[in-house]
Amino acid sequence: MNVDETAPQKGTVTQRAIERIKAMIAEGRLEPGQRLPTERDLAAQLGISRSSMREAIRALTVLGVLEARHGSGIYVTQLEAGDLLETFGVVADLSRGPRLVELLEVRRILESTATAMAAARITPDQLAEVEKHLTAMNATDDPEEILAHDLAFHREIVAAAGNETMAAILEGLSSRTFRARVWRGYQEEGAFTRTRREHAAIHRALVARDPEAARAAAAAHVGEVEEWLRTQLGG
Amino acid sequence: MNVDETAPQKGTVTQRAIERIKAMIAEGRLEPGQRLPTERDLAAQLGISRSSMREAIRALTVLGVLEARHGSGIYVTQLEAGDLLETFGVVADLSRGPRLVELLEVRRILESTATAMAAARITPDQLAEVEKHLTAMNATDDPEEILAHDLAFHREIVAAAGNETMAAILEGLSSRTFRARVWRGYQEEGAFTRTRREHAAIHRALVARDPEAARAAAAAHVGEVEEWLRTQLGG
DNA sequence: CGACTGTATTGGTCGGACCACCTCGCTGGT
DNA sequence: ACCAGCGAGGTGGTCCGACCAATACAGTCG
C-alpha cells in the first residue's frame, strides 16, 4: 500500500500541481507574502519535473497568486483584490461584439451603485482629487490626456465607495485598451460636450451628497455609451 | 537595420510570447475555435525554446483563452464569457476575511439587478425550471442536495436575465467552494427556514413579474448572509 | 565601520529525448 | 465499392541536464 497518497492520476501533472499549491494557500499553509521553496525543491516534493513545476508556477503567476523574483525566489502575493482581478482585463481586451455591450451593462450596474455609495461617504480630500481631474479634463483638447483624466476621475470616485473588490473589477472593465477601443468611435461623434455635462452632473451629486442623484447620473453616463454601442452593432 | 523587429527585450521571453498570442487574437488574426500551429512551430516563429512557449501556452490555457488537446493540437476557445471568467472562481476560493464581505456585496448588487431583469423577461419554461428547484430544495433535508438546488435556483434566474457575462461573474461568486465555506456556518444557525422564506419571496416576485419586488427580495436574501458574515468578523 | 567584491543561491532559458494520445490514410476483407 | 481494422506519423505531455542572469549574503579591504 501507498506510504504517501500518490494517487488519483487525474489530469496532467501540471494541473495537479496547480491545484496542490492553490489548496496549500486556501488551507492557510501558505500565507500572503510568504516565500515558497525553490522550483527544484517544489518539483521534488510533488514528485514531478522542474519543467512541469515551472508551468504550474507560471500559470499561478499570471493569475496573480504567485510572484517570481529572478534570483530571489517565489512568493505568494498579498492576495488582494487588485492582484487577483488583474486578469479581469483580459476579458475586456478579448471581448467583441455583443459581449462588449454586456460588459458595459455590468459596468453600469456596478459603477452606478459605487458612485451612489461614494456620494454618501466621500471625504473632502477625495472630493478635491475628483475635482482636480474634472477640471484638468476640461482644460485640454488632447484625447489621450482627456482619457487619462476621465479614467482617474471615475477611479477616484469608485475608490471612495470603499469596496476594493468592486474597484478592482471596475478597473478591469475600464482598462485602457477597452476604453480606447470603444471610446474612439464614440468620441468621434462629438460626444465630448455631452461627456463633460454628464461628468459635471456626477460631480454635483457628489458635492450634494445625494446618493440617488449620483446613481442616476452615473447610470446615464455609462448608459449613453452602452446605447451608442448597441446601435453600432444591432442596426 | 533590423529585417524583422526583434524587439525591445522587455520582460521574460515567456511573458512576451503571452502578449504576442493575446495580440494575435485581439487583432483577429486568430479566430475562436481556430487551431494554432504546433508548439514547436510557434516556438520557432517567435524565436524561443519550446519550454518557454509551453509556459506561455499553459498560462493562456488557465486563463481560458486557449485549449490544448493531447495528440490533436492547440485551439483558441470560443472566448465566451464562461470560458474567460472561469478564473473568477479562484478569487472567491482564495479570499478570506473582509474580502469575503466585499465579494458578497458585489454579488448582492449584481444578483439583485439580475433578478429584477429576470422578473421582466423570464419565460414560462424558465419559470417552471426555477420552481422545480424551489420545491426540490424544500423537499429534502440533505444539506448537500439543498445547496445544489439552491445554486441551480439562482443560476436559472440569472440566466433568465439574459446577460451571459453577468451570469458568468455570478457563477464565480457562487462557486461551490465559496458557498460551502460561508453557508456552512450560516446554515448551522438554523437559517434554513429563513432561506426558504426568502426564496419563496423571490419566486413570488418572478411570478408577479414585479422587477422592483424581485430586486428587493434578492438584495435582502444576499444581504442577510452578508450581514451575518460581517458580524462574524467584526465582533 | 562602511563600501566593495566574489561566491553561492535561485529563477530564466535552452535543447533534446522519450512517452501517451489522436488522427488519418492505408490495407485487407466483404 | 464499401467499410472495419490497423499502423505510421504527428502532436501535446513529461522529463532531464546544462547553462545564463539576477539576486542575496558573507567575507574582505580601505
Coordinates of C-alpha atoms (C1' of nucleotides) in Angstrom, one line a residue:
Chain A
M1 CA 0.0 0.0 0.0
N2 CA 1.0 3.6 -0.6
V3 CA 3.0 5.3 2.1
D4 CA 2.2 8.6 0.5
E5 CA -1.0 9.1 -1.4
T6 CA 0.4 9.3 -4.9
A7 CA -3.0 8.7 -6.1
P8 CA -5.8 9.9 -8.3
Q9 CA -3.8 10.5 -11.5
K10 CA -6.4 12.8 -13.0
G11 CA -5.5 15.4 -15.5
T12 CA -2.0 16.5 -16.3
V13 CA 0.7 16.6 -13.6
T14 CA 1.0 20.3 -14.1
Q15 CA -2.7 20.8 -13.5
R16 CA -2.4 18.7 -10.3
A17 CA 0.5 20.8 -9.2
I18 CA -1.6 24.0 -9.7
E19 CA -4.4 22.6 -7.6
R20 CA -2.0 21.4 -4.9
I21 CA -0.4 24.9 -4.5
K22 CA -3.8 26.6 -4.6
A23 CA -5.0 24.2 -1.9
M24 CA -2.0 25.0 0.2
I25 CA -2.9 28.7 0.1
A26 CA -6.6 28.1 0.6
E27 CA -5.9 26.0 3.7
G28 CA -3.6 28.6 5.1
R29 CA -0.4 26.6 4.9
L30 CA 1.0 29.3 2.7
E31 CA 0.4 32.9 3.9
P32 CA 0.3 36.0 1.7
G33 CA 3.8 37.3 1.2
Q34 CA 5.4 34.1 2.2
R35 CA 8.3 32.6 0.2
L36 CA 7.9 29.2 -1.3
P37 CA 10.6 26.5 -1.6
T38 CA 12.7 26.7 -4.8
E39 CA 11.4 25.4 -8.0
R40 CA 13.7 22.4 -7.7
D41 CA 12.6 21.6 -4.2
L42 CA 8.9 22.0 -5.0
A43 CA 9.2 19.7 -8.0
A44 CA 10.9 17.1 -5.9
Q45 CA 8.2 17.4 -3.2
L46 CA 5.4 16.8 -5.6
G47 CA 7.4 14.2 -7.5
I48 CA 7.4 16.0 -10.8
S49 CA 10.0 17.5 -13.1
R50 CA 11.1 21.1 -12.8
S51 CA 9.7 21.8 -16.2
S52 CA 6.2 20.8 -15.2
M53 CA 6.5 22.7 -11.9
R54 CA 7.6 25.8 -13.8
E55 CA 4.5 25.6 -15.9
A56 CA 2.4 25.4 -12.8
I57 CA 4.2 28.4 -11.2
R58 CA 3.8 30.4 -14.4
A59 CA 0.1 29.7 -14.5
L60 CA -0.3 30.8 -10.9
T61 CA 1.8 33.9 -11.7
V62 CA -0.4 35.1 -14.4
L63 CA -3.4 34.5 -12.2
G64 CA -1.8 36.9 -9.7
V65 CA -1.5 34.3 -7.0
L66 CA 2.3 33.9 -7.1
E67 CA 5.1 36.3 -7.9
A68 CA 8.5 35.1 -9.1
R69 CA 11.6 37.3 -8.5
H70 CA 14.6 36.4 -10.5
G71 CA 17.5 35.4 -8.3
S72 CA 15.4 35.7 -5.1
G73 CA 12.6 33.2 -5.0
I74 CA 8.9 32.6 -5.5
Y75 CA 6.4 34.4 -3.2
V76 CA 2.7 34.4 -2.5
T77 CA 1.2 37.7 -3.4
Q78 CA -0.7 39.8 -0.9
L79 CA -3.8 38.1 -2.5
E80 CA -5.5 41.5 -2.5
A81 CA -8.3 42.3 -4.9
G82 CA -6.0 44.1 -7.3
D83 CA -3.6 41.1 -7.5
L84 CA -6.2 38.5 -8.3
L85 CA -8.5 40.6 -10.5
E86 CA -5.8 41.9 -12.8
T87 CA -6.7 39.0 -15.2
F88 CA -10.2 40.6 -15.5
G89 CA -8.7 43.0 -18.0
V90 CA -8.0 40.1 -20.3
V91 CA -11.7 39.5 -20.6
A92 CA -12.3 43.1 -21.7
D93 CA -9.4 43.0 -24.1
L94 CA -10.6 39.9 -25.9
S95 CA -14.3 40.6 -26.0
R96 CA -16.0 41.8 -29.1
G97 CA -19.4 42.4 -30.5
P98 CA -22.4 41.7 -28.2
R99 CA -20.2 40.9 -25.3
L100 CA -18.9 44.4 -25.2
V101 CA -22.4 45.6 -24.5
E102 CA -22.8 43.1 -21.8
L103 CA -19.6 44.3 -20.2
L104 CA -20.8 47.8 -20.3
E105 CA -24.1 46.7 -18.7
V106 CA -22.2 45.2 -15.8
R107 CA -20.1 48.3 -15.5
R108 CA -23.2 50.4 -15.5
I109 CA -24.8 48.4 -12.7
L110 CA -21.6 48.4 -10.6
E111 CA -20.4 51.9 -11.2
S112 CA -23.8 53.5 -10.6
T113 CA -24.0 51.8 -7.3
A114 CA -20.4 52.6 -6.4
T115 CA -21.0 56.2 -7.3
A116 CA -24.0 56.3 -5.1
M117 CA -22.0 54.8 -2.2
A118 CA -19.3 57.3 -2.8
A119 CA -21.8 60.2 -2.6
A120 CA -22.6 59.1 0.9
R121 CA -19.1 58.7 2.3
I122 CA -16.6 60.6 0.2
T123 CA -14.1 62.7 2.2
P124 CA -13.2 66.3 1.3
D125 CA -9.7 65.2 0.3
Q126 CA -11.1 62.6 -2.1
L127 CA -13.6 65.1 -3.5
A128 CA -10.8 67.6 -4.1
E129 CA -8.9 64.9 -6.1
V130 CA -12.0 64.2 -8.1
E131 CA -12.4 67.9 -8.9
K132 CA -8.8 68.1 -9.9
H133 CA -9.3 65.5 -12.7
L134 CA -12.6 67.1 -13.7
T135 CA -11.0 70.5 -14.4
A136 CA -7.9 69.0 -15.9
M137 CA -10.2 67.0 -18.3
N138 CA -12.0 70.1 -19.4
A139 CA -8.8 72.2 -19.8
T140 CA -7.2 70.2 -22.7
D141 CA -8.0 69.0 -26.1
D142 CA -5.6 66.2 -26.3
P143 CA -7.7 63.0 -26.4
E144 CA -5.0 61.0 -24.7
E145 CA -4.9 63.3 -21.8
I146 CA -8.7 63.5 -21.6
L147 CA -9.0 59.8 -21.5
A148 CA -6.4 59.6 -18.7
H149 CA -8.2 62.1 -16.5
D150 CA -11.5 60.5 -17.4
L151 CA -10.2 57.2 -16.1
A152 CA -8.7 58.9 -13.0
F153 CA -12.0 60.7 -12.3
H154 CA -14.0 57.5 -12.1
R155 CA -11.3 55.7 -10.3
E156 CA -11.2 58.2 -7.5
I157 CA -15.0 58.0 -7.1
V158 CA -15.0 54.2 -7.1
A159 CA -12.2 54.2 -4.6
A160 CA -14.3 56.5 -2.3
A161 CA -17.0 53.8 -2.3
G162 CA -14.8 51.8 -0.1
N163 CA -15.1 48.3 -1.7
E164 CA -11.7 47.3 -3.1
T165 CA -13.0 44.3 -4.8
M166 CA -15.6 46.3 -6.7
A167 CA -12.9 48.8 -7.6
A168 CA -10.7 46.1 -9.0
I169 CA -13.4 44.7 -11.1
L170 CA -14.3 48.1 -12.5
E171 CA -10.7 48.8 -13.1
G172 CA -10.6 45.8 -15.4
L173 CA -13.8 46.9 -17.1
S174 CA -12.3 50.3 -17.8
S175 CA -8.9 49.1 -18.8
R176 CA -7.0 51.4 -21.2
T177 CA -7.3 49.1 -24.2
F178 CA -11.0 48.5 -23.6
R179 CA -11.8 52.2 -23.3
A180 CA -9.6 53.1 -26.2
R181 CA -11.5 50.7 -28.5
V182 CA -15.0 51.8 -27.5
W183 CA -14.3 55.5 -26.8
R184 CA -12.6 56.1 -30.1
G185 CA -15.7 55.8 -32.1
Y186 CA -17.9 57.3 -29.5
Q187 CA -15.9 60.5 -29.1
E188 CA -15.5 60.9 -32.8
E189 CA -19.2 61.8 -33.0
G190 CA -18.6 64.9 -31.0
A191 CA -19.7 63.4 -27.7
F192 CA -17.2 65.5 -25.8
T193 CA -19.6 68.1 -24.7
R194 CA -22.1 65.5 -23.6
T195 CA -19.5 63.7 -21.6
R196 CA -18.5 66.9 -19.9
R197 CA -22.1 67.6 -18.9
E198 CA -22.5 64.1 -17.5
H199 CA -19.3 64.3 -15.5
A200 CA -20.5 67.7 -14.1
A201 CA -23.8 66.1 -13.1
I202 CA -21.9 63.3 -11.3
H203 CA -19.8 65.8 -9.5
R204 CA -22.7 67.9 -8.5
A205 CA -24.4 64.9 -6.9
L206 CA -21.2 64.1 -5.0
V207 CA -21.0 67.6 -3.7
A208 CA -24.6 67.5 -2.7
R209 CA -24.0 64.1 -1.1
D210 CA -27.1 62.8 -2.9
P211 CA -26.7 59.1 -3.5
E212 CA -29.7 58.6 -5.7
A213 CA -28.8 61.5 -7.9
A214 CA -25.3 60.1 -8.1
R215 CA -26.6 56.7 -9.1
A216 CA -28.8 58.2 -11.8
A217 CA -26.1 60.4 -13.2
A218 CA -23.5 57.5 -13.3
A219 CA -26.0 55.1 -14.8
A220 CA -26.9 57.6 -17.5
H221 CA -23.3 58.3 -18.2
V222 CA -22.4 54.7 -18.9
G223 CA -25.8 54.0 -20.4
E224 CA -25.1 56.6 -23.1
V225 CA -22.1 54.7 -24.3
E226 CA -23.9 51.4 -24.0
E227 CA -26.8 52.6 -26.1
W228 CA -24.5 54.0 -28.7
L229 CA -22.6 50.8 -28.9
R230 CA -25.8 48.8 -29.2
T231 CA -26.9 50.8 -32.2
Q232 CA -23.5 50.4 -33.8
L233 CA -23.9 46.6 -33.7
G234 CA -27.5 45.8 -33.9
G235 CA -28.6 48.2 -36.7
Chain B
M1 CA 18.8 47.8 -39.6
N2 CA 16.6 45.0 -38.4
V3 CA 14.9 43.0 -41.1
D4 CA 12.4 41.7 -38.6
E5 CA 11.6 43.6 -35.5
T6 CA 13.5 41.5 -32.9
A7 CA 12.2 43.7 -30.2
P8 CA 12.6 45.7 -27.1
Q9 CA 13.7 42.8 -24.8
K10 CA 11.3 43.8 -22.0
G11 CA 10.3 41.2 -19.5
T12 CA 10.8 37.5 -19.8
V13 CA 10.5 35.8 -23.2
T14 CA 7.6 33.8 -21.9
Q15 CA 5.7 37.0 -21.0
R16 CA 6.4 38.4 -24.4
A17 CA 5.1 35.3 -26.0
I18 CA 1.9 35.5 -24.0
E19 CA 1.4 39.1 -25.1
R20 CA 2.1 38.2 -28.7
I21 CA -0.5 35.4 -28.8
K22 CA -3.0 37.6 -27.0
A23 CA -2.4 40.4 -29.5
M24 CA -2.9 37.9 -32.4
I25 CA -6.3 37.1 -31.0
A26 CA -7.3 40.6 -30.2
E27 CA -6.4 41.7 -33.8
G28 CA -8.5 38.9 -35.2
R29 CA -5.6 37.1 -36.7
L30 CA -6.7 34.1 -34.6
E31 CA -10.4 33.3 -34.6
P32 CA -12.3 31.5 -31.9
G33 CA -12.1 27.8 -32.4
Q34 CA -9.2 28.0 -34.7
R35 CA -6.2 25.7 -34.4
L36 CA -2.8 27.2 -33.8
P37 CA 0.5 25.9 -35.2
T38 CA 2.3 23.3 -33.2
E39 CA 4.2 24.2 -30.1
R40 CA 7.4 23.5 -32.0
D41 CA 6.4 25.8 -34.9
L42 CA 5.2 28.5 -32.6
A43 CA 8.4 28.5 -30.6
A44 CA 10.4 28.7 -33.9
Q45 CA 8.3 31.6 -35.2
L46 CA 8.9 33.6 -32.0
G47 CA 12.5 32.5 -31.8
I48 CA 12.2 31.0 -28.4
S49 CA 12.5 27.5 -27.0
R50 CA 9.7 25.0 -26.8
S51 CA 9.9 25.1 -23.0
S52 CA 9.2 28.8 -22.8
M53 CA 6.5 28.5 -25.4
R54 CA 4.8 25.8 -23.4
E55 CA 4.8 28.0 -20.3
A56 CA 3.1 30.7 -22.3
I57 CA 0.5 28.3 -23.7
R58 CA -0.1 26.9 -20.2
A59 CA -0.7 30.4 -18.9
L60 CA -3.2 31.2 -21.6
T61 CA -4.8 27.8 -21.0
V62 CA -5.6 28.5 -17.4
L63 CA -6.9 31.9 -18.4
G64 CA -9.4 30.2 -20.6
V65 CA -8.1 31.7 -23.8
L66 CA -6.5 28.5 -25.3
E67 CA -7.3 24.9 -25.1
A68 CA -4.7 22.1 -25.6
R69 CA -5.9 18.7 -26.8
H70 CA -3.4 16.0 -26.3
G71 CA -2.4 14.4 -29.6
S72 CA -4.5 16.9 -31.6
G73 CA -3.3 20.4 -31.2
I74 CA -3.9 23.8 -29.6
Y75 CA -7.1 25.7 -30.2
V76 CA -8.5 29.1 -29.4
T77 CA -11.5 28.7 -27.1
Q78 CA -14.9 30.2 -28.2
L79 CA -13.9 33.1 -26.0
E80 CA -17.3 33.2 -24.4
A81 CA -18.0 34.7 -21.0
G82 CA -17.9 31.3 -19.3
D83 CA -14.5 30.4 -20.8
L84 CA -12.8 33.6 -19.8
L85 CA -14.4 34.2 -16.4
E86 CA -13.8 30.7 -15.1
T87 CA -10.7 32.0 -13.3
F88 CA -13.0 34.3 -11.4
G89 CA -13.7 31.4 -9.1
V90 CA -10.1 31.5 -8.0
V91 CA -10.7 34.9 -6.4
A92 CA -13.6 33.6 -4.4
D93 CA -11.7 30.5 -3.4
L94 CA -8.6 32.4 -2.1
S95 CA -10.4 35.3 -0.4
R96 CA -10.7 35.5 3.3
G97 CA -11.9 37.9 6.0
P98 CA -13.1 41.3 4.9
R99 CA -12.8 40.5 1.2
L100 CA -15.5 37.8 1.6
V101 CA -17.9 40.6 2.7
E102 CA -16.8 42.7 -0.3
L103 CA -17.5 39.8 -2.7
L104 CA -20.9 39.3 -1.2
E105 CA -21.6 43.0 -1.6
V106 CA -20.7 42.7 -5.3
R107 CA -22.9 39.7 -5.6
R108 CA -25.8 41.5 -3.9
I109 CA -25.6 44.3 -6.3
L110 CA -25.3 42.2 -9.4
E111 CA -27.8 39.5 -8.4
S112 CA -30.5 41.8 -7.2
T113 CA -30.3 43.6 -10.6
A114 CA -30.2 40.4 -12.5
T115 CA -33.2 39.1 -10.6
A116 CA -35.1 42.3 -11.4
M117 CA -34.3 41.9 -15.0
A118 CA -35.4 38.3 -14.9
A119 CA -38.7 39.3 -13.5
A120 CA -39.4 41.4 -16.5
R121 CA -38.4 38.8 -19.2
I122 CA -38.5 35.3 -17.8
T123 CA -40.3 32.7 -20.0
P124 CA -42.8 30.2 -18.6
D125 CA -40.3 27.4 -19.3
Q126 CA -37.6 29.1 -17.4
L127 CA -40.0 29.8 -14.5
A128 CA -41.0 26.2 -14.4
E129 CA -37.4 25.2 -14.1
V130 CA -37.0 27.7 -11.2
E131 CA -40.0 26.2 -9.5
K132 CA -38.6 22.7 -9.9
H133 CA -35.5 23.6 -7.9
L134 CA -37.5 25.5 -5.4
T135 CA -39.7 22.6 -4.5
A136 CA -36.8 20.1 -4.6
M137 CA -34.9 22.3 -2.2
N138 CA -37.8 22.3 0.2
A139 CA -38.4 18.5 -0.1
T140 CA -35.1 17.3 1.4
D141 CA -33.0 17.6 4.5
D142 CA -29.7 16.7 2.9
P143 CA -27.5 19.9 3.1
E144 CA -25.6 18.8 0.0
E145 CA -28.7 18.5 -2.0
I146 CA -30.2 21.7 -0.7
L147 CA -27.0 23.6 -1.7
A148 CA -27.1 22.1 -5.1
H149 CA -30.7 23.1 -5.7
D150 CA -30.1 26.5 -4.1
L151 CA -27.3 27.1 -6.6
A152 CA -29.4 25.9 -9.5
F153 CA -32.3 28.1 -8.4
H154 CA -30.3 31.2 -8.6
R155 CA -28.5 30.1 -11.7
E156 CA -31.7 29.7 -13.6
I157 CA -32.9 33.1 -12.6
V158 CA -29.7 34.8 -13.5
A159 CA -29.7 33.0 -16.9
A160 CA -33.2 34.4 -17.5
A161 CA -31.8 37.9 -17.1
G162 CA -30.1 37.4 -20.5
N163 CA -26.6 38.7 -19.8
E164 CA -24.1 35.9 -20.1
T165 CA -21.2 37.9 -18.8
M166 CA -23.1 38.8 -15.6
A167 CA -24.1 35.2 -15.3
A168 CA -20.5 34.0 -15.6
I169 CA -19.3 36.5 -12.9
L170 CA -22.1 35.5 -10.5
E171 CA -21.3 31.9 -11.2
G172 CA -17.8 32.5 -9.9
L173 CA -19.1 34.4 -6.9
S174 CA -21.3 31.5 -6.0
S175 CA -18.8 28.7 -6.8
R176 CA -19.2 25.6 -4.8
T177 CA -16.2 26.1 -2.5
F178 CA -17.1 29.7 -1.8
R179 CA -20.7 28.9 -0.9
A180 CA -19.7 25.8 1.1
R181 CA -17.3 27.9 3.2
V182 CA -19.7 30.7 4.0
W183 CA -23.0 28.7 4.1
R184 CA -21.7 26.1 6.4
G185 CA -21.6 28.4 9.4
Y186 CA -24.6 30.4 8.3
Q187 CA -26.9 27.4 8.0
E188 CA -25.8 25.9 11.2
E189 CA -27.6 28.7 13.0
G190 CA -30.9 27.3 11.8
A191 CA -31.3 29.7 8.9
F192 CA -32.9 27.1 6.7
T193 CA -36.4 28.4 7.4
R194 CA -35.4 32.0 6.7
T195 CA -33.7 31.0 3.5
R196 CA -36.9 29.1 2.4
R197 CA -39.0 32.2 3.1
E198 CA -36.6 34.4 1.1
H199 CA -36.6 32.1 -1.8
A200 CA -40.3 32.0 -1.8
A201 CA -40.4 35.8 -1.9
I202 CA -38.1 35.9 -4.9
H203 CA -40.3 33.3 -6.6
R204 CA -43.5 35.3 -5.9
A205 CA -41.9 38.4 -7.4
L206 CA -41.0 36.5 -10.5
V207 CA -44.5 35.1 -10.9
A208 CA -45.9 38.6 -10.4
R209 CA -43.4 39.9 -13.0
D210 CA -42.6 42.6 -10.5
P211 CA -38.9 43.7 -11.1
E212 CA -38.7 46.0 -8.0
A213 CA -40.1 43.4 -5.7
A214 CA -37.7 40.9 -7.2
R215 CA -34.8 43.3 -6.7
A216 CA -35.7 43.9 -3.1
A217 CA -36.2 40.2 -2.3
A218 CA -32.9 39.2 -3.9
A219 CA -31.0 42.0 -2.2
A220 CA -32.4 41.1 1.1
H221 CA -31.6 37.4 0.5
V222 CA -27.9 38.1 -0.1
G223 CA -27.8 40.9 2.4
E224 CA -28.8 38.5 5.2
V225 CA -25.7 36.4 4.7
E226 CA -23.6 39.5 4.2
E227 CA -24.8 40.9 7.5
W228 CA -24.2 37.7 9.3
L229 CA -20.7 37.3 7.9
R230 CA -19.9 40.9 8.9
T231 CA -20.8 40.3 12.5
Q232 CA -18.8 37.1 12.4
L233 CA -15.7 39.1 11.6
G234 CA -16.1 42.5 13.1
G235 CA -17.1 41.4 16.6
Chain C
dC1 C1' 32.6 51.0 10.3
dG2 C1' 31.2 51.1 5.6
dA3 C1' 31.7 50.2 0.7
dC4 C1' 33.2 46.6 -2.3
dT5 C1' 33.7 42.1 -4.2
dG6 C1' 33.1 37.4 -5.1
dT7 C1' 30.6 33.4 -4.5
dA8 C1' 26.5 30.5 -3.7
dT9 C1' 21.7 30.5 -4.5
dT10 C1' 17.7 30.9 -7.4
dG11 C1' 14.7 31.8 -11.2
dG12 C1' 15.0 32.0 -16.7
dT13 C1' 16.2 29.8 -21.0
dC14 C1' 17.6 26.3 -23.9
dG15 C1' 17.9 21.8 -26.5
dG16 C1' 17.0 17.2 -26.8
dA17 C1' 14.9 12.8 -25.7
dC18 C1' 11.1 9.9 -24.9
dC19 C1' 6.1 8.8 -23.8
dA20 C1' 0.9 9.0 -24.5
dC21 C1' -2.7 10.1 -27.3
dC22 C1' -5.0 11.2 -31.5
dT23 C1' -5.6 11.5 -36.5
dC24 C1' -5.9 9.7 -40.8
dG25 C1' -4.6 7.2 -44.6
dC26 C1' -3.7 2.5 -46.0
dT27 C1' -4.9 -2.2 -46.2
dG28 C1' -7.5 -6.1 -46.5
dG29 C1' -11.7 -8.4 -46.4
dT30 C1' -16.6 -8.4 -47.5
Chain D
dA1 C1' -17.5 -0.2 -54.0
dC2 C1' -17.6 -0.1 -49.2
dC3 C1' -16.1 -0.4 -44.5
dA4 C1' -13.7 -2.2 -40.4
dG5 C1' -9.1 -2.6 -38.6
dC6 C1' -4.6 -1.4 -38.3
dG7 C1' -0.5 1.1 -38.4
dA8 C1' 2.6 5.2 -39.1
dG9 C1' 3.2 9.9 -38.4
dG10 C1' 2.0 14.0 -35.9
dT11 C1' 1.2 16.5 -31.6
dG12 C1' 0.9 17.6 -26.8
dG13 C1' 2.9 15.9 -22.1
dT14 C1' 6.8 14.9 -19.3
dC15 C1' 11.4 14.5 -18.0
dC16 C1' 16.4 15.5 -17.9
dG17 C1' 20.7 18.2 -17.8
dA18 C1' 23.1 22.2 -18.9
dC19 C1' 24.0 27.0 -18.9
dC20 C1' 22.7 32.0 -18.3
dA21 C1' 21.3 36.1 -15.4
dA22 C1' 19.8 38.4 -11.4
dT23 C1' 19.9 38.4 -6.5
dA24 C1' 21.5 37.8 -1.7
dC25 C1' 24.9 37.4 1.6
dA26 C1' 29.2 36.9 3.8
dG27 C1' 33.8 37.9 3.7
dT28 C1' 37.2 41.4 2.6
dC29 C1' 39.6 45.6 2.1
dG30 C1' 40.0 50.6 2.7

